[in-house]
mmCIF file of C-alpha atoms and ligand atoms in Angstrom:
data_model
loop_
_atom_site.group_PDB
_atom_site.id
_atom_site.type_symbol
_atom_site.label_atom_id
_atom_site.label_comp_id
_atom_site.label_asym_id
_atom_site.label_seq_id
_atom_site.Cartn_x
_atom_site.Cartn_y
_atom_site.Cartn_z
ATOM 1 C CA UNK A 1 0.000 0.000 0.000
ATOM 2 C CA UNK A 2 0.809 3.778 -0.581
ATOM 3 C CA UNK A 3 1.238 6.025 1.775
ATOM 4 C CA UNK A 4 0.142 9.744 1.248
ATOM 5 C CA UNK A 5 0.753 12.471 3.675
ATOM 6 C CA UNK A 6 -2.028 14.550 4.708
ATOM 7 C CA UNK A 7 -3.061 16.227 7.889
ATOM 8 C CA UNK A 8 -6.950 15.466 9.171
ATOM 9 C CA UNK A 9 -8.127 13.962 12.657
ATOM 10 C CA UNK A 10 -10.978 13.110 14.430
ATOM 11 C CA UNK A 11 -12.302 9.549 15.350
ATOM 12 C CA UNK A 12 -11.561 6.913 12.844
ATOM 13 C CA UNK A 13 -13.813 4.206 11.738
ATOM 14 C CA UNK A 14 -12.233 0.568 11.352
ATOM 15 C CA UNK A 15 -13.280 -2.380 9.127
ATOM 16 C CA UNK A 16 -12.048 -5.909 9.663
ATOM 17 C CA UNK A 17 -12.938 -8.742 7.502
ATOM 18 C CA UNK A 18 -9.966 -10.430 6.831
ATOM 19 C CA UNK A 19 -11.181 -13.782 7.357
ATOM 20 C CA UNK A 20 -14.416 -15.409 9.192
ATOM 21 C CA UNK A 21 -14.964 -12.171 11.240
ATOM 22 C CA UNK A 22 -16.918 -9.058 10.679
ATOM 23 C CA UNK A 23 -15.434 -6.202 13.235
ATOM 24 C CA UNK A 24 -16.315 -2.491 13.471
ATOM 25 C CA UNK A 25 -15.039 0.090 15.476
ATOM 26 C CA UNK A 26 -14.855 3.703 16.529
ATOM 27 C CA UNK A 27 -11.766 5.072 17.468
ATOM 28 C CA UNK A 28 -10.327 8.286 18.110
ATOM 29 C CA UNK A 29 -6.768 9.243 19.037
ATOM 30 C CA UNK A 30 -7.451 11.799 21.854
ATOM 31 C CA UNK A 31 -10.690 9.897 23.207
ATOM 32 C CA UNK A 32 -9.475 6.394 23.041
ATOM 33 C CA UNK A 33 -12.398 3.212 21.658
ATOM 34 C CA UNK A 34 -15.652 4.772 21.659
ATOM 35 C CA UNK A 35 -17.427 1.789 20.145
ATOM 36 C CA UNK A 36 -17.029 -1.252 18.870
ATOM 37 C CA UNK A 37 -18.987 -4.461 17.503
ATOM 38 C CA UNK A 38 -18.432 -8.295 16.501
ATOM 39 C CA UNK A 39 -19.788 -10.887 14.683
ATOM 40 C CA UNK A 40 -18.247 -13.824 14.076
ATOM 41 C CA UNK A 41 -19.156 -16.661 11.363
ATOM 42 C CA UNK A 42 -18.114 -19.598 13.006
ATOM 43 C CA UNK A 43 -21.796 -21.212 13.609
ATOM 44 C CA UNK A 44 -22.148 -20.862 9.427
ATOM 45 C CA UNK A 45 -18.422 -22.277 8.547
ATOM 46 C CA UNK A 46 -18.802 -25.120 11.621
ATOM 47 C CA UNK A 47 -20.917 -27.322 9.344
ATOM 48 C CA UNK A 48 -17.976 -27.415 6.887
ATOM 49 C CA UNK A 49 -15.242 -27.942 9.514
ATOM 50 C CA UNK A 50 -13.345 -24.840 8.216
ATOM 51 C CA UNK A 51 -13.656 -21.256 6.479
ATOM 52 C CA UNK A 52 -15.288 -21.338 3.194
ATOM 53 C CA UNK A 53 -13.918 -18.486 1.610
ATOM 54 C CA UNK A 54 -17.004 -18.065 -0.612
ATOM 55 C CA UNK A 55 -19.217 -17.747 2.214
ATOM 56 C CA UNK A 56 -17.068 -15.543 4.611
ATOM 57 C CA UNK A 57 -17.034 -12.964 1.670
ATOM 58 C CA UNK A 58 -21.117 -13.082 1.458
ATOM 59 C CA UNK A 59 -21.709 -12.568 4.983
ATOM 60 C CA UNK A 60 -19.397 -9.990 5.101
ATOM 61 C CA UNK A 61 -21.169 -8.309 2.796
ATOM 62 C CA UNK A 62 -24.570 -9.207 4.768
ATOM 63 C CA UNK A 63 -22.805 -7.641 7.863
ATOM 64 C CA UNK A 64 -21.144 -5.040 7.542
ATOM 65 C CA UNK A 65 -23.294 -2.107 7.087
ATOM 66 C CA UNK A 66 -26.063 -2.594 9.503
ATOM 67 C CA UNK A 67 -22.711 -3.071 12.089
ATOM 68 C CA UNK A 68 -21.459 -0.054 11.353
ATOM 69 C CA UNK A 69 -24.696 1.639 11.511
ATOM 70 C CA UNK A 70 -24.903 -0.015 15.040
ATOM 71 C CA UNK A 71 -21.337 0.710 16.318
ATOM 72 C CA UNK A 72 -21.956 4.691 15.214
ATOM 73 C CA UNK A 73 -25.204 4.359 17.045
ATOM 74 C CA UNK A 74 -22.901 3.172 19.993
ATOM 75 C CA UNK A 75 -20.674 5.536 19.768
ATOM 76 C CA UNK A 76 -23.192 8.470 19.494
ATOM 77 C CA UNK A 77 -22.054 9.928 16.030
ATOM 78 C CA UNK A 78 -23.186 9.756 12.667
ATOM 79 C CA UNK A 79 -20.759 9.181 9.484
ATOM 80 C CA UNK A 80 -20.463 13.136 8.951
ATOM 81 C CA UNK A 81 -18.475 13.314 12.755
ATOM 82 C CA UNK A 82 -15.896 10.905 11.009
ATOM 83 C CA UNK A 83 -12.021 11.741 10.366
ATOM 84 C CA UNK A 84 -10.982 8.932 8.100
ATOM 85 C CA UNK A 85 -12.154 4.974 7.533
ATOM 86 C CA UNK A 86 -9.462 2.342 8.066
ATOM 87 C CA UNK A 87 -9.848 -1.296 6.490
ATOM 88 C CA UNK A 88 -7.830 -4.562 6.509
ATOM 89 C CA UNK A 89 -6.027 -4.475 3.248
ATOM 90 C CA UNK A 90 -4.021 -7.919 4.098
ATOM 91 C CA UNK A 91 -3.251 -10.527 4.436
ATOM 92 C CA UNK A 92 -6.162 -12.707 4.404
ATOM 93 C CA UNK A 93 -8.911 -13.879 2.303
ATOM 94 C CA UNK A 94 -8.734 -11.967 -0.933
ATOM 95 C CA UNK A 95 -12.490 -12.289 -1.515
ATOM 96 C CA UNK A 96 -13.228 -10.961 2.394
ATOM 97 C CA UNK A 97 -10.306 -8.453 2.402
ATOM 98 C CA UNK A 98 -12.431 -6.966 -0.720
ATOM 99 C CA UNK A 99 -15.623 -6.656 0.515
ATOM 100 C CA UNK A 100 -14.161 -4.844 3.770
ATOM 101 C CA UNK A 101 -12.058 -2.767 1.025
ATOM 102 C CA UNK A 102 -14.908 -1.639 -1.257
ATOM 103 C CA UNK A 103 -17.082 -0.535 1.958
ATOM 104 C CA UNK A 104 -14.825 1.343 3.696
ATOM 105 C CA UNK A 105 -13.365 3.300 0.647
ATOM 106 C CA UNK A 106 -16.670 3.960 -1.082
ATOM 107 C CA UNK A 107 -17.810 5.308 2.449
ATOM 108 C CA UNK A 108 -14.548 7.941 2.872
ATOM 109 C CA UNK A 109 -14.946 8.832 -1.196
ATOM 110 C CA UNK A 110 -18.968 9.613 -0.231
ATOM 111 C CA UNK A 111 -17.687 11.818 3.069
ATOM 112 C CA UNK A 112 -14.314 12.710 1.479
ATOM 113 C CA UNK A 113 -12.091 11.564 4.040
ATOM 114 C CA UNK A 114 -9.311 10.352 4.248
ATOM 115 C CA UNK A 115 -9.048 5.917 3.689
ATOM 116 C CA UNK A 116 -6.131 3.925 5.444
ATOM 117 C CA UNK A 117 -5.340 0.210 4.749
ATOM 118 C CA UNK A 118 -4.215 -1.493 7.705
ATOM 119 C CA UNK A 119 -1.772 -4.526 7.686
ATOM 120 C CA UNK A 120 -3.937 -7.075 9.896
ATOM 121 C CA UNK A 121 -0.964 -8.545 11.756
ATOM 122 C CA UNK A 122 -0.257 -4.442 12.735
ATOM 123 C CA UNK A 123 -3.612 -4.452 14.040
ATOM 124 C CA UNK A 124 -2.849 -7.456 16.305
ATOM 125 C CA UNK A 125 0.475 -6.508 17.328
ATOM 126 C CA UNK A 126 -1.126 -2.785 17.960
ATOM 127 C CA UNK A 127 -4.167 -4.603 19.988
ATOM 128 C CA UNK A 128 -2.837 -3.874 23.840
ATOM 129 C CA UNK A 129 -2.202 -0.155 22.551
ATOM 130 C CA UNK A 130 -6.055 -0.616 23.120
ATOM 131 C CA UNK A 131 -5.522 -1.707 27.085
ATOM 132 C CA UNK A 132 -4.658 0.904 30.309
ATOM 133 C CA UNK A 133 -0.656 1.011 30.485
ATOM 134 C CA UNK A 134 0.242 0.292 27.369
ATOM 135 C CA UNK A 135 3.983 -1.020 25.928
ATOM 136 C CA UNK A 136 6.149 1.667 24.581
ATOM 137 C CA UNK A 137 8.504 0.559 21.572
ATOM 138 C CA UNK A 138 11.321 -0.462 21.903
ATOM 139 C CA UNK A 139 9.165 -4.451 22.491
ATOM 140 C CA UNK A 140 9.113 -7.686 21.023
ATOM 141 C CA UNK A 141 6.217 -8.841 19.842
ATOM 142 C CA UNK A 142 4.956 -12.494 19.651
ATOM 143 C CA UNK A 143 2.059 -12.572 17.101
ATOM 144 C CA UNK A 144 0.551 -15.835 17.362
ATOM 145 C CA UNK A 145 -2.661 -16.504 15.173
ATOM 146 C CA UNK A 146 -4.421 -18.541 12.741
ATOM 147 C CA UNK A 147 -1.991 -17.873 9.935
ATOM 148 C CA UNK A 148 0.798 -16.379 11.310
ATOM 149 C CA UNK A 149 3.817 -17.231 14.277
ATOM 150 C CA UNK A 150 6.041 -14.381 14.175
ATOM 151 C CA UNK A 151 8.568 -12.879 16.462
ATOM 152 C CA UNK A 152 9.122 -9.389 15.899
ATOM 153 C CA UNK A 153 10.864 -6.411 17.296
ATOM 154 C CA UNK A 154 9.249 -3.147 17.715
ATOM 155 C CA UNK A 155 11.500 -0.190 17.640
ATOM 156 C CA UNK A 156 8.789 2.105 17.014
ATOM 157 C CA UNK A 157 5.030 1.766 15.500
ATOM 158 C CA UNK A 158 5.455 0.829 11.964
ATOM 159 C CA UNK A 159 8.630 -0.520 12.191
ATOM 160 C CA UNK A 160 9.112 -4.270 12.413
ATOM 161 C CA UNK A 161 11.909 -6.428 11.971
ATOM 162 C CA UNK A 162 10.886 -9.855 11.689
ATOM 163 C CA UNK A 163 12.790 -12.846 14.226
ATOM 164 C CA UNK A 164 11.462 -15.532 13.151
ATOM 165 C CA UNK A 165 8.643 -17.125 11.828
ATOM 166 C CA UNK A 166 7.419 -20.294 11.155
ATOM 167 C CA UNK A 167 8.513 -22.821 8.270
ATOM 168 C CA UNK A 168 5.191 -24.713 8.009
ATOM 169 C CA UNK A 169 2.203 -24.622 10.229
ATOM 170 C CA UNK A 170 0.930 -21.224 12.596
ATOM 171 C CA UNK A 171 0.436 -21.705 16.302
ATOM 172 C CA UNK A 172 -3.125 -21.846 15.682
ATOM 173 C CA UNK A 173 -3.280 -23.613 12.643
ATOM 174 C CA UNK A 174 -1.273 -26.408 14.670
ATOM 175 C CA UNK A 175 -4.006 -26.167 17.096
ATOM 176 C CA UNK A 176 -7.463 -26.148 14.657
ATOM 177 C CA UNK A 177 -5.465 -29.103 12.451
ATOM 178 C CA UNK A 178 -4.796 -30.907 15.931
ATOM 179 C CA UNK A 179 -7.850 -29.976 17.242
ATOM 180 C CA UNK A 180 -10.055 -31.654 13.743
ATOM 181 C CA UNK A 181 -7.839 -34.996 13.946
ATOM 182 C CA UNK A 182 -8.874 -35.661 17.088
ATOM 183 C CA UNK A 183 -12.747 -34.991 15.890
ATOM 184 C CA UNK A 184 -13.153 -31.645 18.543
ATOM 185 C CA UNK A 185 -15.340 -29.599 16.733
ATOM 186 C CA UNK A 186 -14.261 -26.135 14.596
ATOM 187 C CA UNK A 187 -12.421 -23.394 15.893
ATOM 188 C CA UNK A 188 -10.395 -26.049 16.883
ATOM 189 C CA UNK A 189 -8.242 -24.209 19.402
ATOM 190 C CA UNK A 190 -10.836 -22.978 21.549
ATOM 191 C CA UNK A 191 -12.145 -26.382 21.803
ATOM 192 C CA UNK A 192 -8.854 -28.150 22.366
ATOM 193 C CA UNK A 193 -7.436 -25.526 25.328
ATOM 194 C CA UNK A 194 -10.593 -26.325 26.904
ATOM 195 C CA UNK A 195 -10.164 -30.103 26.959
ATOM 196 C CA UNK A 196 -6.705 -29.959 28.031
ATOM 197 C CA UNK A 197 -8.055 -28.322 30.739
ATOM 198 C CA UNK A 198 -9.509 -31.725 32.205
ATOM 199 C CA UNK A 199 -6.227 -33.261 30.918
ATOM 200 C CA UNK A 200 -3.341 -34.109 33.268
ATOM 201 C CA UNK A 201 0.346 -33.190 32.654
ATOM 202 C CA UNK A 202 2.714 -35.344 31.527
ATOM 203 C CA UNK A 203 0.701 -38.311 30.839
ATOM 204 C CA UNK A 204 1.502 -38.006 27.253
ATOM 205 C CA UNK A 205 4.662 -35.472 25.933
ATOM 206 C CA UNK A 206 5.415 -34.225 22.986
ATOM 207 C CA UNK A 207 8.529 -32.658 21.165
ATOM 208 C CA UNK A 208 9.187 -28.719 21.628
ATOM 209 C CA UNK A 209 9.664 -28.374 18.032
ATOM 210 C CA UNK A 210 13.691 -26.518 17.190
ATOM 211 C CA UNK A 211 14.336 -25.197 20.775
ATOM 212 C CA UNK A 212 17.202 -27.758 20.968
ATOM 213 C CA UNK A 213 19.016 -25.522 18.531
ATOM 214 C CA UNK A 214 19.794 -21.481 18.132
ATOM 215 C CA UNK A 215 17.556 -19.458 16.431
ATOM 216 C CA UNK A 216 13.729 -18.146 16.630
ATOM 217 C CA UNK A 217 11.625 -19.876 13.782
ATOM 218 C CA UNK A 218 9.055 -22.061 14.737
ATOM 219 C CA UNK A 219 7.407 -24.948 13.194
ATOM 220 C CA UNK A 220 4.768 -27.123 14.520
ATOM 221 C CA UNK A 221 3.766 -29.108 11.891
ATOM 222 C CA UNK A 222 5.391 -32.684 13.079
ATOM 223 C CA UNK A 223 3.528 -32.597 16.692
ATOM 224 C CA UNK A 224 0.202 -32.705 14.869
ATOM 225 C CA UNK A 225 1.453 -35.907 13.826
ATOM 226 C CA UNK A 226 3.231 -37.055 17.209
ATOM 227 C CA UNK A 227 -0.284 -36.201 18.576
ATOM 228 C CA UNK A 228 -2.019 -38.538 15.682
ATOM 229 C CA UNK A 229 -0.302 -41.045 16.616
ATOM 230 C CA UNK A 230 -0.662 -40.820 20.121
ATOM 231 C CA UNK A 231 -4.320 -40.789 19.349
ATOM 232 C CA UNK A 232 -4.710 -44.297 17.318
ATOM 233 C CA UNK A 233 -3.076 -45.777 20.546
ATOM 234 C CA UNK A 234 -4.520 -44.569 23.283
ATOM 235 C CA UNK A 235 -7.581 -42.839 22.133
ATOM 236 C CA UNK A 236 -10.105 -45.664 24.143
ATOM 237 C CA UNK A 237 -7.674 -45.589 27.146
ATOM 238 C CA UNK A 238 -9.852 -43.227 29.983
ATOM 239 C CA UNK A 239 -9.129 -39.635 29.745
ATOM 240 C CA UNK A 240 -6.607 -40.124 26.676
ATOM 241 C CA UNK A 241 -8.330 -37.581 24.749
ATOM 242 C CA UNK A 242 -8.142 -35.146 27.250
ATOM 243 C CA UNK A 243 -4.477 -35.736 28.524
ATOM 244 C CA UNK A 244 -3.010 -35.489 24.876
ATOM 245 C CA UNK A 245 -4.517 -32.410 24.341
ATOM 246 C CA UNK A 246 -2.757 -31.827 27.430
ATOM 247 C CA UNK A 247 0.596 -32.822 26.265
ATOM 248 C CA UNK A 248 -0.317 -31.104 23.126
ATOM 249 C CA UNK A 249 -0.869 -27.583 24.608
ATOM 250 C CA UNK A 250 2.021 -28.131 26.865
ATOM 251 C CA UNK A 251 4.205 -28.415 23.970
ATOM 252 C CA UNK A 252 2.973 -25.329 22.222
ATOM 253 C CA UNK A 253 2.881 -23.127 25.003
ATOM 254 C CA UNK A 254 6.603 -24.104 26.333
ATOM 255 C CA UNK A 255 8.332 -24.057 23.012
ATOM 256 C CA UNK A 256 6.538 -20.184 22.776
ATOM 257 C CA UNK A 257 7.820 -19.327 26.205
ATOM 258 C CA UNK A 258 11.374 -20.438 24.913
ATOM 259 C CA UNK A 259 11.191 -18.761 21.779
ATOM 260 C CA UNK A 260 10.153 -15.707 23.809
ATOM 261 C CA UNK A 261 12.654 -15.592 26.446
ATOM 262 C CA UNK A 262 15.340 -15.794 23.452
ATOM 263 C CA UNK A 263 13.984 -13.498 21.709
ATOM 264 C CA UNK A 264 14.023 -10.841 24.732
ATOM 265 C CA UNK A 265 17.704 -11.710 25.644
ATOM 266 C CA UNK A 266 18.704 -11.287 21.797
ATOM 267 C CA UNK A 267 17.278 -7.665 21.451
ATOM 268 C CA UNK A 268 18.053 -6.908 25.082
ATOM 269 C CA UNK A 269 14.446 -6.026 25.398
ATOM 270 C CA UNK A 270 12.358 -6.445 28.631
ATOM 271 C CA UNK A 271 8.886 -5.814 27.188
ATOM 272 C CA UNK A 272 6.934 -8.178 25.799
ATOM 273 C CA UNK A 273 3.580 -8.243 23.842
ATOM 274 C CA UNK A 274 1.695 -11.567 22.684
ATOM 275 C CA UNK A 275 -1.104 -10.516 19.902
ATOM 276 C CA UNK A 276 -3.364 -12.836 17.525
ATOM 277 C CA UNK A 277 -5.495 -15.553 18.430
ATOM 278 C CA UNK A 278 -3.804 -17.948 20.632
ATOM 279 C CA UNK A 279 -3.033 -15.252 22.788
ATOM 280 C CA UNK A 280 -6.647 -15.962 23.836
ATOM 281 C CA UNK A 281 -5.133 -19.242 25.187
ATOM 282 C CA UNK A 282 -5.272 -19.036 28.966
ATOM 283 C CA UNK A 283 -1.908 -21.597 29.608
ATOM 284 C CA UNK A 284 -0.335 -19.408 27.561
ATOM 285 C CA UNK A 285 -1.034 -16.150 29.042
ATOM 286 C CA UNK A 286 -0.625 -18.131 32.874
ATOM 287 C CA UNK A 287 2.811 -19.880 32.013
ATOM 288 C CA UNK A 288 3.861 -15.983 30.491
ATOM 289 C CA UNK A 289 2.548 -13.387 33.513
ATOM 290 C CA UNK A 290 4.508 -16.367 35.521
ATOM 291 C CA UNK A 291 7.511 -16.061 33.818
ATOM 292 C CA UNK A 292 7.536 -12.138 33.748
ATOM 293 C CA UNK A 293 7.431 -12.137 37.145
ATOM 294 C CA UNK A 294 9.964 -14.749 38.127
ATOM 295 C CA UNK A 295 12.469 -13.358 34.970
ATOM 296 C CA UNK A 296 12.319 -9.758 35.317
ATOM 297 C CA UNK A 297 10.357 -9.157 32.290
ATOM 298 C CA UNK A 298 6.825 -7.429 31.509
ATOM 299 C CA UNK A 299 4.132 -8.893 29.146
ATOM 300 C CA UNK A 300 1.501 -7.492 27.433
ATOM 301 C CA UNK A 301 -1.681 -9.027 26.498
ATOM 302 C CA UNK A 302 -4.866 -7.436 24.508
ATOM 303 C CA UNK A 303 -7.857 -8.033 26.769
ATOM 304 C CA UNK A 304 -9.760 -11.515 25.365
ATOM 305 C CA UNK A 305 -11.978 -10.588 23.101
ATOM 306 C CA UNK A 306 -9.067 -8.240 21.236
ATOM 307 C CA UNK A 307 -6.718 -11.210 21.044
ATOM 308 C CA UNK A 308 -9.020 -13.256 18.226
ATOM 309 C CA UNK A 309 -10.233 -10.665 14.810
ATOM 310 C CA UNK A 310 -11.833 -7.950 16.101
ATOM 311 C CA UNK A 311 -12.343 -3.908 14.960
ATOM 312 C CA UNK A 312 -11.477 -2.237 17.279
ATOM 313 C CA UNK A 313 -7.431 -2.849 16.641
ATOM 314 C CA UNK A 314 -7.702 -2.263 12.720
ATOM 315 C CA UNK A 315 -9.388 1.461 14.078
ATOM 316 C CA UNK A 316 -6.795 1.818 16.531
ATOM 317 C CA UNK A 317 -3.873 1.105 13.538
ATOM 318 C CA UNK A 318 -5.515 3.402 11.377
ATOM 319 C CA UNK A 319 -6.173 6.779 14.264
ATOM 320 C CA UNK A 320 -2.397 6.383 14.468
ATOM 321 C CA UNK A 321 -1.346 6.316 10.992
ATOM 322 C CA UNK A 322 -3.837 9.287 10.073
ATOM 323 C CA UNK A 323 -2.311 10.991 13.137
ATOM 324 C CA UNK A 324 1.209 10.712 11.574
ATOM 325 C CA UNK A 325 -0.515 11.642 8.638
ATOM 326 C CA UNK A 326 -0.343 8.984 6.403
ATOM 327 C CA UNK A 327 -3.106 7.392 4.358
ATOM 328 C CA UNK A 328 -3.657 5.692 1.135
ATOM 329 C CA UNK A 329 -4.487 6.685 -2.438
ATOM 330 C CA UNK A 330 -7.706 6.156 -3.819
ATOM 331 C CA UNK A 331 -7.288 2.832 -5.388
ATOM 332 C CA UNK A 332 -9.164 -0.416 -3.816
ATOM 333 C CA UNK A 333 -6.164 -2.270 -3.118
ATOM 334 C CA UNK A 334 -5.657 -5.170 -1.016
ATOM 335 C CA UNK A 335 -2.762 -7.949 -0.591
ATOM 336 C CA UNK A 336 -3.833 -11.318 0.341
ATOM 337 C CA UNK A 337 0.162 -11.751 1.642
ATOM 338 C CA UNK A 338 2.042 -8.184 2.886
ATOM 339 C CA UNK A 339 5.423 -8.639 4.509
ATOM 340 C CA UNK A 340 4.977 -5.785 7.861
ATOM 341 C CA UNK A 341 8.638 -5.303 7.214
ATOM 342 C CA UNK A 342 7.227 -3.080 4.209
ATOM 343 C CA UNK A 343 5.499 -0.928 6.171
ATOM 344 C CA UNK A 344 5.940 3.092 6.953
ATOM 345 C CA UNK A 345 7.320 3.509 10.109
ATOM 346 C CA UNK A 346 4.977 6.096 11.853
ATOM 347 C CA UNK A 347 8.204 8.116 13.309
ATOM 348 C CA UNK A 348 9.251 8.880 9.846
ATOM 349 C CA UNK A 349 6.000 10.360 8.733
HETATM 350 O O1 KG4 B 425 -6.101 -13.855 15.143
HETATM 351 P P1 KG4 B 425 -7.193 -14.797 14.802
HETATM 352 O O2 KG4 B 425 -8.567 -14.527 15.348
HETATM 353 O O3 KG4 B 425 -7.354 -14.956 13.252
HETATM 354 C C1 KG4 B 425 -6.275 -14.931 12.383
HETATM 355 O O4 KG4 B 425 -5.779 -13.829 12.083
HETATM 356 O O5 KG4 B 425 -5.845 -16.056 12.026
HETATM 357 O O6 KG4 B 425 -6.691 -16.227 15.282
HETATM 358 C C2 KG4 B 425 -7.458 -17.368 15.145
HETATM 359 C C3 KG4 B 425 -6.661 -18.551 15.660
HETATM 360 C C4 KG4 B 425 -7.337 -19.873 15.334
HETATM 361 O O7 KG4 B 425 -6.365 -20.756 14.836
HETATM 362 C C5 KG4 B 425 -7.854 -20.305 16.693
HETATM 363 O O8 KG4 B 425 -7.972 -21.697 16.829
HETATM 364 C C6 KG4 B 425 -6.807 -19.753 17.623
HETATM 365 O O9 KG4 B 425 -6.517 -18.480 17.084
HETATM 366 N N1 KG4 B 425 -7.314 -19.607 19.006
HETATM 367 C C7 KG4 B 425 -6.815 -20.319 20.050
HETATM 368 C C8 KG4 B 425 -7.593 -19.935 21.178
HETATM 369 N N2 KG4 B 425 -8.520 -19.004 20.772
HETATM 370 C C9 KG4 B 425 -8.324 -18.828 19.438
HETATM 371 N N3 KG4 B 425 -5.822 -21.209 20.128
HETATM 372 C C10 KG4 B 425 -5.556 -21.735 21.332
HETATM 373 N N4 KG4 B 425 -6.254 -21.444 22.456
HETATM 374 C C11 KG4 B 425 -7.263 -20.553 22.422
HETATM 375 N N5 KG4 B 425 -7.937 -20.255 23.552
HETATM 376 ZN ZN1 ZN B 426 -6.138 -12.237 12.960
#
């Protein structure tokens, strides 16, 4: 995406349909979230066992306006109080990204305002901006989602330089591909934290995938299959199920904390934020405020319900990027995959 410079405020409305979630939100730089709403497809892509692309992009479409007539209503304003409309441009589902994309820049053409594409994963990593005492760069940032396991560091808004990543499978893809083989229902990771939850440690463990070597990519992909395995065995023994999702979650969460504590030591950071979906995951959060505390580190974590897609942070992305007065030309543009190394650093604006 382009950048433009111009200088308008005021509260900015943000768009998220990236994938199987329509978000809205209100937000305004000086005032902070004045309103935001949800809804979220899963009971419609459930029957299918994953996201039909096809059918995300419809509902968005069904969606989107009466919740943004609703999170205005919220919020007390009408479309003329508005300083700009941000959208996810990318990554995600080309089909959703566009509906979300066509909305939102029709709307700021009709009030002639300024439009700002957001990079999702900036919205995530942005998300405990959104929270009371929030990180100041310099931070690492552990963005952890459906798609995406990323360590990056933060040395100031808008500009990222990526530690590692994953060579195959995301954190939560690991989880909703674990989750399906052993027949939990979809979102997968949802359903498989909360069985481990009944699950005992250490009844069944699993590998913590490339922490017995230097460096801070991930990948995940070969536990889904220790965990298969695992499964034909001992899947009519009492309480299998429950302790392999155990061992499984175990796994995941302590090879993230290892990551993590590398990651800190490498930058010589002592802030820490954990964005995207499985941030939602309670272990996680536990085994990280735990660590913090005994380590002599601080972690930040987006309330719940901003961890997983929401609007509120792609609002939040854009008030700060129209504040630094950048914003994008008037082309509908979106990038299904957008490397947030590319992005304008805020500081530089
Ligand atoms: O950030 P997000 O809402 O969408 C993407 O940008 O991908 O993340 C969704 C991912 C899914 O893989 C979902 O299973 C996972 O986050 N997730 C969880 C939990 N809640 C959501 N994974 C583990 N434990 C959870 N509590
Ligand atoms: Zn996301």
């Amino acid at each position: 995406m382009s950048n433009q410079k111009i200088a308008k405020s005021g509260p900015v409305l943000g768009v998220e349909s990236s994938c199987d979630e329509t978000g809205v939100a209100v937000f305004d730089a000086e005032r902070g979230l004045l309103a935001h709403t949800l809804y979220s497809q899963i009971k419609m892509h459930a029957d299918y066992g994953g996201v039909v692309p096809e059918l995300a992009s419809r509902d968005h479409v069904r969606k989107l306006l009466p919740l943004i007539r609703e999170t205005l209503s919220k919020a007390g304003m009408t479309t003329r109080d508005l300083g700009g409309v941000a959208y996810t441009a990318g990554p995600g589902l080309v089909g959703a990204l566009l509906v979300g994309a066509s909305c939102a820049r029709a709307l700021a053409w009709a009030l002639d305002v300024p439009a700002i594409g957001v990079h999702h994963m900036e919205g995530h990593l942005l998300a405990p901006l959104l929270e009371a005492d929030p990180p100041q760069p310099p931070f690492v940032a552990l963005l952890v989602s459906g798609g995406h396991s990323m360590l990056t560091e933060v040395t100031a808004i808008g500009k990222y330089r990526l530690l590692g990543d994953t060579l195959d499978d995301a954190a939560g893809e690991a989880f909703d591909k674990t989750a399906k083989l052993m027949g939990l229902p979809y979102p997968g990771g949802p359903a498989l934290a909360k069985l481990a939850e009944t699950g005992t440690a250490g009844k069944f463990r699993f590998s913590r995938p490339m922490t017995d070597r230097p460096g801070l990519d991930f990948s995940f992909s070969g536990l889904k299959t220790q965990v298969l395995l695992a499964y034909q065995k001992h899947a009519d023994e009492p309480n299998a199920k429950a302790d392999i999702a155990r061992g499984f979650e175990d796994a995941i969460v302590e090879t993230l904390l290892i990551k993590c504590r590398r990651a800190l030591q490498e930058t010589g950071t002592s802030r820490l934020v954990i964005a995207g979906g499985v941030g939602a995951n309670r272990k996680l959060r536990a085994q990280l405020a735990d660590a913090a505390q005994r380590e002599d580190f601080r972690v930040y974590f987006p309330r719940l319900e901003f961890c997983t897609d929401n609007g509120a942070m792609i609002a939040l992305a854009g008030a700060l990027r129209l504040k630094a007065g950048l914003h994008d030309d008037a082309a509908i543009k979106v990038a299904p995959r957008w490397d947030l190394q590319s992005l304008a650093p805020l500081e530089a604006a």
